[in-house]
Tab-separated table of C-alpha atoms in Angstrom:
chain	number	residue	atom	x	y	z
A	14	MET	CA	0.000	0.000	0.000
A	15	ASP	CA	1.146	3.546	-0.770
A	16	TYR	CA	0.923	5.339	2.571
A	17	LYS	CA	1.528	8.759	0.881
A	18	SER	CA	4.396	11.142	1.443
A	19	ALA	CA	4.523	13.818	4.094
A	20	ALA	CA	4.475	16.365	1.288
A	21	GLU	CA	0.901	15.282	0.526
A	22	ILE	CA	-0.319	16.496	3.927
A	23	ASP	CA	-2.479	19.622	3.854
A	24	HIS	CA	-1.485	21.744	6.849
A	25	GLY	CA	-4.452	24.108	6.785
A	26	SER	CA	-4.368	27.363	8.722
A	27	ASP	CA	-2.297	28.076	11.821
A	28	ASP	CA	-5.237	27.153	14.059
A	29	SER	CA	-6.144	23.872	12.341
A	30	GLU	CA	-4.657	20.453	12.518
A	31	VAL	CA	-3.199	18.497	9.621
A	32	VAL	CA	-5.740	16.933	7.259
A	33	PRO	CA	-4.584	13.686	5.602
A	34	THR	CA	-5.251	13.697	1.871
A	35	GLY	CA	-3.249	10.692	0.668
A	36	GLN	CA	-4.439	7.995	-1.682
A	37	GLY	CA	-5.428	4.453	-0.790
A	38	PHE	CA	-7.803	5.081	2.116
A	39	SER	CA	-11.568	4.766	2.077
A	40	ALA	CA	-13.969	7.588	2.837
A	41	ALA	CA	-15.713	5.472	5.468
A	42	PRO	CA	-16.055	6.841	9.023
A	43	VAL	CA	-12.759	6.823	10.894
A	44	ARG	CA	-12.231	3.813	13.144
A	45	LEU	CA	-10.591	4.092	16.549
A	46	VAL	CA	-8.176	1.240	17.281
A	47	PRO	CA	-6.480	0.725	20.667
A	48	VAL	CA	-2.788	-0.182	20.305
A	49	VAL	CA	-1.025	-1.661	23.326
A	50	LEU	CA	2.775	-1.702	23.343
A	51	ALA	CA	3.630	-4.764	25.409
A	52	GLY	CA	7.357	-5.195	24.881
A	53	GLY	CA	10.202	-4.449	27.279
A	54	ALA	CA	11.552	-6.039	30.419
A	55	GLY	CA	10.791	-3.725	33.362
A	56	SER	CA	13.832	-4.730	35.398
A	57	ARG	CA	13.167	-2.018	38.027
A	58	LEU	CA	10.275	-4.192	39.276
A	59	TRP	CA	12.568	-7.163	39.907
A	60	PRO	CA	12.184	-9.747	41.411
A	61	MET	CA	8.567	-10.000	40.210
A	62	SER	CA	9.373	-8.698	36.733
A	63	ARG	CA	12.052	-10.594	34.832
A	64	GLU	CA	13.277	-10.861	31.272
A	65	GLN	CA	11.159	-13.907	30.433
A	66	TYR	CA	8.080	-12.735	32.383
A	67	PRO	CA	8.166	-8.907	32.415
A	68	LYS	CA	6.100	-6.396	34.349
A	69	GLN	CA	3.235	-6.051	31.865
A	70	LEU	CA	2.372	-9.713	32.530
A	71	ILE	CA	2.384	-9.556	36.351
A	72	ASP	CA	-0.356	-8.521	38.774
A	73	VAL	CA	1.325	-5.875	40.917
A	74	LEU	CA	-1.869	-3.916	41.673
A	75	GLY	CA	-4.773	-6.363	41.596
A	76	PRO	CA	-6.145	-9.578	40.099
A	77	ASP	CA	-5.469	-8.429	36.518
A	78	SER	CA	-2.028	-8.160	35.000
A	79	LEU	CA	-1.015	-4.700	33.819
A	80	LEU	CA	-1.570	-5.881	30.226
A	81	GLN	CA	-5.096	-7.083	30.980
A	82	ALA	CA	-5.950	-3.846	32.796
A	83	THR	CA	-4.600	-1.735	29.926
A	84	VAL	CA	-6.579	-3.531	27.216
A	85	GLN	CA	-9.788	-3.423	29.267
A	86	ARG	CA	-9.378	0.341	29.786
A	87	MET	CA	-10.966	0.954	26.372
A	88	LYS	CA	-13.841	-1.469	26.997
A	89	GLY	CA	-17.178	0.242	26.523
A	90	PHE	CA	-15.553	3.319	24.969
A	91	GLN	CA	-18.039	5.496	23.120
A	92	ALA	CA	-17.464	8.866	21.475
A	93	ASP	CA	-18.625	10.875	18.484
A	94	LEU	CA	-16.420	8.597	16.367
A	95	GLY	CA	-18.195	5.511	17.700
A	96	ALA	CA	-16.950	2.552	19.696
A	97	ALA	CA	-13.355	1.336	19.712
A	98	SER	CA	-12.442	-1.584	17.462
A	99	SER	CA	-10.580	-4.730	18.530
A	100	PRO	CA	-7.129	-3.836	19.863
A	101	ILE	CA	-3.734	-4.432	18.310
A	102	ILE	CA	-1.129	-5.791	20.737
A	103	VAL	CA	2.574	-5.504	19.881
A	104	CYS	CA	4.733	-7.900	21.893
A	105	GLY	CA	7.956	-9.869	21.713
A	106	ASP	CA	8.281	-13.388	20.358
A	107	GLU	CA	9.213	-14.852	23.745
A	108	HIS	CA	6.024	-13.495	25.366
A	109	ARG	CA	3.491	-14.136	22.609
A	110	PHE	CA	1.848	-17.235	24.097
A	111	VAL	CA	1.445	-15.781	27.594
A	112	THR	CA	0.091	-12.577	26.048
A	113	ALA	CA	-2.459	-14.564	24.027
A	114	GLU	CA	-3.452	-16.622	27.072
A	115	GLN	CA	-3.975	-13.530	29.259
A	116	LEU	CA	-6.169	-11.946	26.593
A	117	ARG	CA	-8.160	-15.163	26.167
A	118	ALA	CA	-8.708	-15.349	29.935
A	119	ARG	CA	-10.462	-11.953	29.806
A	120	GLY	CA	-12.427	-12.705	26.632
A	121	ILE	CA	-10.478	-10.139	24.592
A	122	ASP	CA	-10.319	-10.615	20.827
A	123	ALA	CA	-7.138	-8.891	19.624
A	124	ARG	CA	-4.650	-8.848	16.787
A	125	ILE	CA	-1.214	-9.758	18.143
A	126	VAL	CA	1.761	-8.407	16.186
A	127	VAL	CA	5.005	-10.175	17.147
A	128	GLU	CA	8.161	-8.060	16.988
A	129	PRO	CA	11.076	-10.065	15.548
A	130	ALA	CA	13.460	-8.046	17.757
A	131	ARG	CA	13.340	-5.159	20.225
A	132	ARG	CA	13.583	-1.781	18.517
A	133	ASP	CA	11.859	0.464	21.121
A	134	THR	CA	8.436	2.097	20.854
A	135	ALA	CA	8.623	4.049	17.566
A	136	PRO	CA	9.113	0.961	15.336
A	137	ALA	CA	6.510	-0.909	17.405
A	138	LEU	CA	3.952	1.857	16.785
A	139	THR	CA	4.864	1.872	13.096
A	140	LEU	CA	4.090	-1.845	12.794
A	141	ALA	CA	0.734	-1.212	14.475
A	142	ALA	CA	-0.014	1.785	12.244
A	143	ALA	CA	0.708	-0.289	9.144
A	144	ALA	CA	-1.613	-2.996	10.486
A	145	ALA	CA	-4.326	-0.418	11.175
A	146	CYS	CA	-4.108	0.757	7.550
A	147	ALA	CA	-3.894	-2.712	6.033
A	148	ASP	CA	-7.603	-2.926	5.201
A	149	GLY	CA	-7.623	0.377	3.298
A	150	GLU	CA	-9.058	2.476	6.121
A	151	ASP	CA	-7.291	5.263	7.969
A	152	ALA	CA	-7.816	4.392	11.618
A	153	ILE	CA	-7.085	6.597	14.606
A	154	VAL	CA	-4.783	4.620	16.875
A	155	VAL	CA	-4.811	5.055	20.667
A	156	VAL	CA	-1.294	4.074	21.693
A	157	MET	CA	-0.948	2.879	25.299
A	158	PRO	CA	2.044	1.345	27.103
A	159	ALA	CA	1.024	-1.887	28.807
A	160	ASP	CA	2.548	-0.972	32.186
A	161	HIS	CA	0.610	2.081	33.395
A	162	ALA	CA	-2.060	2.446	36.072
A	163	ILE	CA	-5.232	4.518	35.629
A	164	VAL	CA	-7.598	4.971	38.586
A	165	ASP	CA	-10.488	6.815	36.883
A	166	VAL	CA	-11.228	4.963	33.627
A	167	SER	CA	-14.178	7.244	32.777
A	168	ALA	CA	-11.957	10.326	32.946
A	169	PHE	CA	-9.366	8.505	30.832
A	170	GLN	CA	-11.923	7.667	28.153
A	171	LEU	CA	-13.159	11.257	28.157
A	172	ALA	CA	-9.606	12.489	27.498
A	173	ILE	CA	-9.218	9.938	24.690
A	174	ALA	CA	-12.473	11.124	23.081
A	175	GLN	CA	-11.224	14.713	23.186
A	176	ALA	CA	-7.846	13.696	21.771
A	177	ALA	CA	-9.530	11.765	18.954
A	178	GLN	CA	-11.260	14.946	17.762
A	179	HIS	CA	-7.864	16.590	17.229
A	180	ALA	CA	-6.383	13.417	15.736
A	181	GLU	CA	-9.249	13.159	13.256
A	182	ARG	CA	-8.137	16.550	11.900
A	183	GLY	CA	-4.558	15.331	11.620
A	184	ALA	CA	-2.775	16.293	14.864
A	185	ILE	CA	-0.469	13.977	16.765
A	186	VAL	CA	-1.923	14.100	20.264
A	187	THR	CA	-0.421	13.077	23.591
A	188	LEU	CA	-2.009	12.993	27.029
A	189	GLY	CA	-0.234	15.176	29.565
A	190	VAL	CA	-0.587	14.764	33.317
A	191	PRO	CA	-0.612	17.957	35.431
A	192	PRO	CA	2.247	17.292	37.893
A	193	THR	CA	1.637	16.932	41.606
A	194	ARG	CA	5.303	16.939	42.672
A	195	PRO	CA	8.732	17.809	41.198
A	196	ASP	CA	9.498	14.293	39.917
A	197	SER	CA	12.733	13.945	37.924
A	198	GLY	CA	11.797	10.450	36.785
A	199	PHE	CA	9.292	11.664	34.164
A	200	GLY	CA	9.605	13.481	30.878
A	201	TYR	CA	7.865	16.889	30.716
A	202	ILE	CA	5.868	18.740	28.039
A	203	LYS	CA	6.002	22.535	27.871
A	204	LEU	CA	2.577	23.923	27.062
A	205	GLY	CA	2.170	26.097	24.004
A	206	VAL	CA	-0.836	28.011	22.684
A	207	ALA	CA	-4.068	27.211	24.527
A	208	LEU	CA	-6.807	25.456	22.551
A	209	ALA	CA	-10.396	24.556	23.437
A	210	SER	CA	-11.318	22.380	26.443
A	211	GLY	CA	-7.979	22.729	28.204
A	212	ALA	CA	-5.846	21.411	25.339
A	213	HIS	CA	-2.603	23.089	24.250
A	214	ARG	CA	-0.175	23.046	21.403
A	215	ILE	CA	3.058	21.292	22.305
A	216	GLU	CA	5.917	23.773	22.567
A	217	ARG	CA	8.645	21.296	23.444
A	218	PHE	CA	9.561	18.119	25.317
A	219	VAL	CA	12.071	17.898	28.170
A	220	GLU	CA	13.420	14.456	29.019
A	221	LYS	CA	13.742	13.727	32.784
A	222	PRO	CA	15.110	17.041	34.134
A	223	ALA	CA	17.227	17.370	37.274
A	224	ALA	CA	15.325	17.727	40.545
A	225	GLU	CA	15.912	21.506	40.803
A	226	LEU	CA	14.629	22.065	37.266
A	227	ALA	CA	11.629	19.789	37.874
A	228	ALA	CA	10.730	21.968	40.877
A	229	GLN	CA	10.862	25.067	38.685
A	230	TYR	CA	8.606	23.374	36.108
A	231	LEU	CA	6.074	22.525	38.813
A	232	ALA	CA	6.058	26.094	40.146
A	233	SER	CA	5.639	27.631	36.682
A	234	GLY	CA	2.443	25.699	35.862
A	235	GLN	CA	3.609	25.570	32.233
A	236	TYR	CA	4.736	21.948	32.167
A	237	TRP	CA	2.896	18.602	32.324
A	238	TRP	CA	4.247	15.124	32.736
A	239	ASN	CA	4.499	13.142	29.513
A	240	SER	CA	2.251	10.093	29.965
A	241	GLY	CA	3.496	8.246	26.882
A	242	ILE	CA	-0.095	7.798	25.629
A	243	PHE	CA	-0.639	8.993	22.048
A	244	VAL	CA	-3.634	9.403	19.741
A	245	VAL	CA	-2.999	9.834	16.003
A	246	ARG	CA	-4.282	8.849	12.591
A	247	ALA	CA	-2.251	5.888	11.352
A	248	SER	CA	-1.598	7.604	8.016
A	249	VAL	CA	-0.358	10.779	9.730
A	250	TRP	CA	2.122	8.838	11.845
A	251	LEU	CA	3.399	6.983	8.793
A	252	ALA	CA	3.668	10.147	6.684
A	253	VAL	CA	5.558	12.100	9.340
A	254	LEU	CA	7.837	9.150	10.068
A	255	ARG	CA	8.671	8.794	6.367
A	256	MET	CA	9.821	12.421	6.293
A	257	ILE	CA	11.944	12.537	9.451
A	258	GLN	CA	12.911	8.874	9.987
A	259	PRO	CA	12.996	7.388	6.467
A	260	ALA	CA	15.157	4.399	7.399
A	261	MET	CA	12.769	3.409	10.188
A	262	TYR	CA	9.750	3.936	7.933
A	263	ASP	CA	11.177	1.812	5.109
A	264	ALA	CA	12.223	-1.003	7.448
A	265	CYS	CA	8.923	-1.216	9.347
A	266	VAL	CA	6.588	-0.831	6.351
A	267	SER	CA	8.611	-3.432	4.434
A	268	ALA	CA	8.498	-5.749	7.444
A	269	HIS	CA	4.711	-5.452	7.610
A	270	ALA	CA	4.360	-6.017	3.850
A	271	GLN	CA	6.531	-9.146	4.103
A	272	GLY	CA	4.674	-10.438	7.167
A	273	ALA	CA	2.356	-13.402	7.427
A	274	SER	CA	-0.173	-14.816	9.868
A	275	ASP	CA	0.968	-17.632	12.150
A	276	GLY	CA	-2.080	-18.967	13.947
A	277	LEU	CA	-3.046	-16.333	16.526
A	278	PHE	CA	-0.152	-14.077	15.573
A	279	PHE	CA	1.008	-11.785	12.782
A	280	ARG	CA	4.738	-12.065	12.131
A	281	PRO	CA	6.399	-9.153	10.281
A	282	GLY	CA	9.400	-9.863	8.070
A	283	ALA	CA	12.290	-10.405	10.473
A	284	ASP	CA	15.216	-9.218	8.358
A	285	ALA	CA	13.473	-6.008	7.314
A	286	PHE	CA	12.403	-5.156	10.863
A	287	LYS	CA	15.843	-5.847	12.328
A	288	SER	CA	17.282	-3.264	9.907
A	289	SER	CA	15.195	-0.523	11.569
A	290	PRO	CA	16.915	1.987	13.857
A	291	SER	CA	15.900	1.646	17.506
A	292	ASP	CA	14.228	4.717	18.987
A	293	SER	CA	11.339	5.845	21.188
A	294	ILE	CA	8.221	7.668	19.989
A	295	ASP	CA	9.354	10.787	21.883
A	296	TYR	CA	12.882	10.956	20.472
A	297	ALA	CA	12.015	9.818	16.942
A	298	VAL	CA	9.048	12.137	16.347
A	299	MET	CA	7.410	13.974	19.245
A	300	GLU	CA	10.391	16.127	20.274
A	301	ARG	CA	10.457	17.642	16.779
A	302	LEU	CA	6.808	18.648	16.584
A	303	GLY	CA	7.183	21.962	18.392
A	304	SER	CA	10.105	23.257	16.315
A	305	GLU	CA	9.433	21.799	12.879
A	306	GLU	CA	6.413	23.597	11.423
A	307	LYS	CA	6.506	21.504	8.243
A	308	PHE	CA	5.537	18.448	10.278
A	309	ALA	CA	2.177	17.552	11.768
A	310	LYS	CA	1.227	19.670	14.754
A	311	GLY	CA	1.442	18.332	18.260
A	312	VAL	CA	-1.403	18.734	20.739
A	313	VAL	CA	-1.447	17.822	24.427
A	314	ILE	CA	-4.689	16.995	26.244
A	315	PRO	CA	-4.880	17.069	30.066
A	316	LEU	CA	-5.264	13.671	31.732
A	317	GLU	CA	-6.482	13.868	35.334
A	318	ALA	CA	-7.438	10.271	35.996
A	319	GLY	CA	-5.044	9.016	38.664
A	320	TRP	CA	-2.320	8.105	36.148
A	321	SER	CA	0.880	6.381	37.228
A	322	ASP	CA	3.844	5.098	35.257
A	323	LEU	CA	4.686	1.939	37.199
A	324	GLY	CA	8.392	2.171	36.535
A	325	SER	CA	9.569	1.412	40.077
A	326	TRP	CA	8.429	-0.086	43.380
A	327	ASP	CA	7.995	3.437	44.731
A	328	ALA	CA	5.450	4.096	41.965
A	329	VAL	CA	3.630	0.874	42.902
A	330	TRP	CA	3.515	2.051	46.541
A	331	GLU	CA	2.104	5.388	45.357
A	332	ALA	CA	-0.652	3.652	43.345
A	333	LEU	CA	-1.876	1.349	46.155
A	334	ASP	CA	-4.190	2.072	49.075
A	335	LYS	CA	-2.313	2.616	52.330
A	336	ASP	CA	-3.010	2.186	56.038
A	337	ALA	CA	-2.977	5.010	58.578
A	338	ASP	CA	0.840	4.832	58.769
A	339	GLY	CA	1.336	5.048	55.012
A	340	ASN	CA	2.089	1.363	54.511
A	341	ALA	CA	0.900	-0.645	51.490
A	342	GLY	CA	1.065	-4.417	51.328
A	343	ARG	CA	-0.021	-7.321	49.127
A	344	GLY	CA	-0.118	-10.993	50.036
A	345	ARG	CA	0.838	-12.313	53.482
A	346	VAL	CA	2.187	-9.093	54.984
A	347	VAL	CA	2.196	-7.732	58.566
A	348	PHE	CA	3.332	-4.232	59.619
A	349	GLU	CA	4.277	-3.398	63.220
A	350	GLY	CA	5.530	0.076	64.004
A	351	ALA	CA	6.414	0.569	60.321
A	352	THR	CA	5.730	3.728	58.312
A	353	SER	CA	5.626	4.659	54.613
A	354	SER	CA	6.718	1.177	53.546
A	355	PHE	CA	5.724	-1.350	50.911
A	356	ALA	CA	5.768	-5.136	51.189
A	357	HIS	CA	4.713	-7.807	48.708
A	358	SER	CA	4.625	-11.530	49.414
A	359	GLU	CA	4.234	-14.247	46.798
A	360	GLY	CA	3.884	-16.945	49.479
A	361	ARG	CA	5.840	-16.656	52.706
A	362	LEU	CA	4.773	-14.364	55.543
A	363	VAL	CA	6.618	-11.019	55.441
A	364	ALA	CA	6.737	-9.034	58.725
A	365	CYS	CA	8.024	-5.436	58.716
A	366	VAL	CA	8.856	-4.113	62.209
A	367	GLY	CA	9.932	-0.559	63.016
A	368	VAL	CA	11.085	0.299	59.496
A	369	THR	CA	10.483	3.477	57.485
A	370	ASN	CA	10.494	4.027	53.713
A	371	VAL	CA	11.383	0.408	52.978
A	372	VAL	CA	10.422	-1.869	50.076
A	373	VAL	CA	10.310	-5.655	50.611
A	374	VAL	CA	9.345	-7.992	47.755
A	375	GLU	CA	9.329	-11.765	48.327
A	376	THR	CA	9.112	-14.378	45.543
A	377	ASP	CA	9.782	-18.119	45.406
A	378	ASP	CA	13.482	-17.687	44.667
A	379	ALA	CA	14.489	-14.119	45.584
A	380	VAL	CA	13.856	-11.354	48.133
A	381	LEU	CA	14.386	-7.636	47.520
A	382	VAL	CA	14.920	-5.194	50.400
A	383	ALA	CA	15.457	-1.573	49.390
A	384	ASP	CA	15.171	1.994	50.595
A	385	ARG	CA	12.155	3.525	48.818
A	386	SER	CA	14.234	6.538	47.804
A	387	ARG	CA	16.711	4.307	45.949
A	388	VAL	CA	14.462	1.860	44.105
A	389	GLN	CA	15.731	3.156	40.729
A	390	GLU	CA	18.958	1.297	41.547
A	391	VAL	CA	17.194	-2.072	41.369
A	392	LYS	CA	18.059	-2.126	37.667
A	393	SER	CA	21.757	-1.961	38.574
A	394	VAL	CA	21.302	-4.873	40.973
A	395	VAL	CA	19.725	-6.940	38.177
A	396	ASN	CA	22.712	-6.178	35.943
A	397	ARG	CA	25.056	-7.379	38.692
A	398	ILE	CA	23.051	-10.580	39.140
A	399	ARG	CA	23.149	-11.154	35.381
A	400	ALA	CA	26.929	-10.585	35.365
A	401	LEU	CA	27.189	-13.383	37.932
A	402	GLN	CA	25.259	-15.591	35.462
A	403	ALA	CA	22.613	-16.250	38.100
A	404	PRO	CA	19.280	-17.351	36.575
A	405	GLU	CA	17.228	-15.132	38.912
A	406	ALA	CA	18.001	-12.112	36.717
A	407	ASP	CA	15.963	-13.458	33.816
A	408	VAL	CA	13.692	-16.340	34.842
A	409	HIS	CA	11.349	-17.227	37.674
A	410	ARG	CA	11.297	-20.552	39.435
A	411	LYS	CA	7.882	-20.993	37.806
A	412	VAL	CA	8.345	-20.913	34.028
A	413	ARG	CA	5.371	-20.378	31.693
A	414	ARG	CA	5.083	-22.367	28.493
A	415	PRO	CA	2.419	-22.367	25.724
A	416	TRP	CA	0.994	-25.578	27.172
A	417	GLY	CA	1.016	-24.483	30.855
A	418	TYR	CA	3.956	-24.114	33.245
A	419	TYR	CA	6.556	-25.919	35.325
A	420	ASP	CA	7.903	-25.064	38.778
A	421	SER	CA	11.414	-26.227	39.729
A	422	ILE	CA	10.797	-27.172	43.327
A	423	ASP	CA	14.134	-28.869	44.162
A	424	HIS	CA	17.479	-29.702	42.586
A	425	GLY	CA	20.865	-31.205	43.357
A	426	GLU	CA	24.072	-32.129	41.555
A	427	ARG	CA	22.479	-34.909	39.439
A	428	PHE	CA	18.743	-34.481	39.978
A	429	GLN	CA	15.939	-31.952	39.591
A	430	VAL	CA	12.306	-32.099	40.682
A	431	LYS	CA	9.613	-30.182	38.797
A	432	ARG	CA	5.907	-29.702	39.279
A	433	ILE	CA	4.369	-29.641	35.799
A	434	VAL	CA	0.872	-28.348	35.004
A	435	VAL	CA	-0.507	-28.908	31.488
A	436	ASN	CA	-3.612	-26.980	30.431
A	437	PRO	CA	-6.588	-28.868	28.957
A	438	GLY	CA	-5.682	-29.649	25.360
A	439	GLY	CA	-2.044	-28.735	26.033
A	440	ARG	CA	0.649	-30.739	24.268
A	441	LEU	CA	4.395	-30.709	24.894
A	442	SER	CA	6.731	-31.172	21.934
A	443	LEU	CA	7.867	-34.598	20.739
A	444	GLN	CA	11.427	-34.586	22.071
A	445	LEU	CA	14.362	-36.447	23.535
A	446	HIS	CA	17.227	-35.670	25.915
A	447	HIS	CA	20.865	-36.733	25.517
A	448	HIS	CA	21.878	-36.332	29.149
A	449	ARG	CA	18.901	-37.079	31.397
A	450	ALA	CA	16.173	-39.594	32.139
A	451	GLU	CA	12.773	-38.662	33.606
A	452	HIS	CA	10.233	-40.177	36.003
A	453	TRP	CA	6.642	-38.895	35.748
A	454	ILE	CA	4.071	-39.285	38.560
A	455	VAL	CA	0.534	-38.032	37.875
A	456	VAL	CA	-0.945	-36.082	40.790
A	457	SER	CA	-4.270	-35.157	39.205
A	458	GLY	CA	-5.880	-35.268	35.790
A	459	THR	CA	-5.190	-37.596	32.873
A	460	ALA	CA	-1.990	-37.831	30.817
A	461	LEU	CA	-1.536	-39.163	27.299
A	462	VAL	CA	2.073	-40.344	27.064
A	463	THR	CA	4.103	-41.080	23.942
A	464	ARG	CA	7.285	-43.061	24.702
A	465	GLY	CA	9.173	-44.340	21.708
A	466	SER	CA	6.691	-46.380	19.660
A	467	GLU	CA	4.264	-46.714	22.607
A	468	GLN	CA	1.284	-44.515	23.476
A	469	PHE	CA	-0.693	-44.971	26.686
A	470	MET	CA	-2.803	-43.162	29.313
A	471	LEU	CA	-1.908	-42.419	32.928
A	472	SER	CA	-4.303	-41.317	35.657
A	473	GLU	CA	-3.923	-40.151	39.265
A	474	ASN	CA	-1.159	-41.945	41.253
A	475	GLN	CA	0.167	-43.746	38.172
A	476	SER	CA	3.701	-43.208	36.873
A	477	THR	CA	6.125	-43.982	34.069
A	478	PHE	CA	9.835	-43.794	33.255
A	479	ILE	CA	11.363	-42.079	30.218
A	480	PRO	CA	14.871	-43.480	29.550
A	481	LEU	CA	17.704	-41.257	28.346
A	482	GLY	CA	17.663	-40.836	24.548
A	483	VAL	CA	14.060	-42.055	24.017
A	484	THR	CA	11.603	-39.819	22.147
A	485	HIS	CA	8.615	-38.828	24.255
A	486	ARG	CA	5.643	-36.475	24.511
A	487	LEU	CA	3.179	-35.489	27.235
A	488	GLU	CA	-0.401	-34.368	26.451
A	489	ASN	CA	-3.512	-33.468	28.401
A	490	PRO	CA	-6.566	-34.899	26.579
A	491	GLY	CA	-8.926	-34.014	29.446
A	492	LYS	CA	-11.010	-30.985	30.385
A	493	LEU	CA	-9.194	-30.324	33.678
A	494	PRO	CA	-5.551	-29.316	34.245
A	495	LEU	CA	-3.059	-32.169	34.348
A	496	GLU	CA	-0.618	-31.970	37.268
A	497	LEU	CA	2.386	-34.245	37.668
A	498	ILE	CA	5.737	-34.464	39.392
A	499	GLU	CA	8.778	-34.964	37.183
A	500	VAL	CA	12.047	-36.253	38.646
A	501	GLN	CA	15.006	-35.745	36.311
A	502	SER	CA	18.322	-37.530	36.791
A	503	GLY	CA	21.485	-37.361	34.757
A	504	SER	CA	24.808	-35.663	34.123
A	505	TYR	CA	23.304	-32.456	32.734
A	506	LEU	CA	19.842	-31.034	33.479
A	507	GLY	CA	19.769	-27.761	31.503
A	508	GLU	CA	16.744	-26.701	29.439
A	509	ASP	CA	18.906	-26.621	26.302
A	510	ASP	CA	19.178	-30.434	26.384
A	511	ILE	CA	16.014	-30.751	24.301
A	512	VAL	CA	15.901	-32.072	20.736
A	513	ARG	CA	12.456	-31.302	19.270
A	514	PHE	CA	10.999	-33.356	16.413
A	515	ASP	CA	7.500	-31.891	16.345
A	516	ASP	CA	5.913	-28.951	18.155
A	517	THR	CA	2.326	-27.707	18.050
A	518	TYR	CA	3.464	-24.190	18.926
A	519	GLY	CA	6.107	-23.751	16.224
A	520	ARG	CA	9.103	-23.561	18.540
A	521	ALA	CA	12.513	-24.493	17.161
């Protein structure tokens, strides 16, 4: 598809937005498509967030993961442009199955675009914009990071409806949050000319100023926090990107054109996408809107809906309800004489006595204790753990797979014990191991076992042995989860000792 050049954009008068006039788009009413950017690692929320199960997939605030909460934020949206269409989710290859499962669990029908590699948010948005234009329409995309918290969803939807009116006329719109404190952890937007309903032109962006400068911004009343939420016509984004970031535009549009569906997922062309420069939406485009009049105009809409960028444990503490002493806790947590502290327990009882401004996070295999004022340094701790080649930097003890999960509950020099749960209809790959044998004991449910040329069923309290070097497969043919205990023994027990012959989920 010809997405038109930026030169084809009609800029209108000084008080109007850009009006797209390119070829290839229908004259049908503009659709509004939520786009959720669900890549990234979120290492500052370690030990809950890790490389293979990052923060957008965890439930730090409530029963829903941050991804589930973000997608549901547009549920029931109605505005002059109509209801929102099914969302587009952009995620990494390693997280695609968990992403799909979390959406399915909430009854969300979405298009999942799988990034072949991490290239930051601007290329991710470009893939989504190309997908939103693929049917010949020129959709307005509502671009939301998957790791934010919003308290007042109605106020959020009202701001989106207002932003969509400007986007329909061709502006690139962002939601700005009036600051409540001089926070140097956020980017800021300087307000330009006032528009209707509290909106402003964007004069310029300032990326994470020093604390003294952030205090001056707060006192001036001329700066808002940059929420990272954008509303823009897909064609406008593509046209502007082609003018100012031609290499990124060519790589991402080519990747989409070369892409193909793979079951639940859309896979862009890997080689083309990997050739794209890596950059954020702010750096690639938004920071140039205030100074480059030949580009689309930037508009900022106020968002006063209890917004929080959950980039650290201090931000999580801020977003949660607190007791009379300013403490917030989740799980099995007890406070005694503690103030302004946060504690999270995944299982074991955590007791905080006489502490102030402390963060404690307990998981199955790691415990974090930090001063709340220094939680930004958690990322440095993760880098040190990774340098030590310790697995806790990247993986949890419980590891999710497309078919379910396993939990490594014990291990020694030549053995490992796992609890394996296979979802109904789940099917592990047909595989063998060169260095280990396995014993399987069914705890509950029914297992269909392939072992060499044999195939047989196992039920509760039955077991079998898989010798070293024998092909095997485990399946759950039932309607309830299958749970079993696996005891591995051998000279090497690493997950890379797997030779796959057939896999339902397309893994190598």
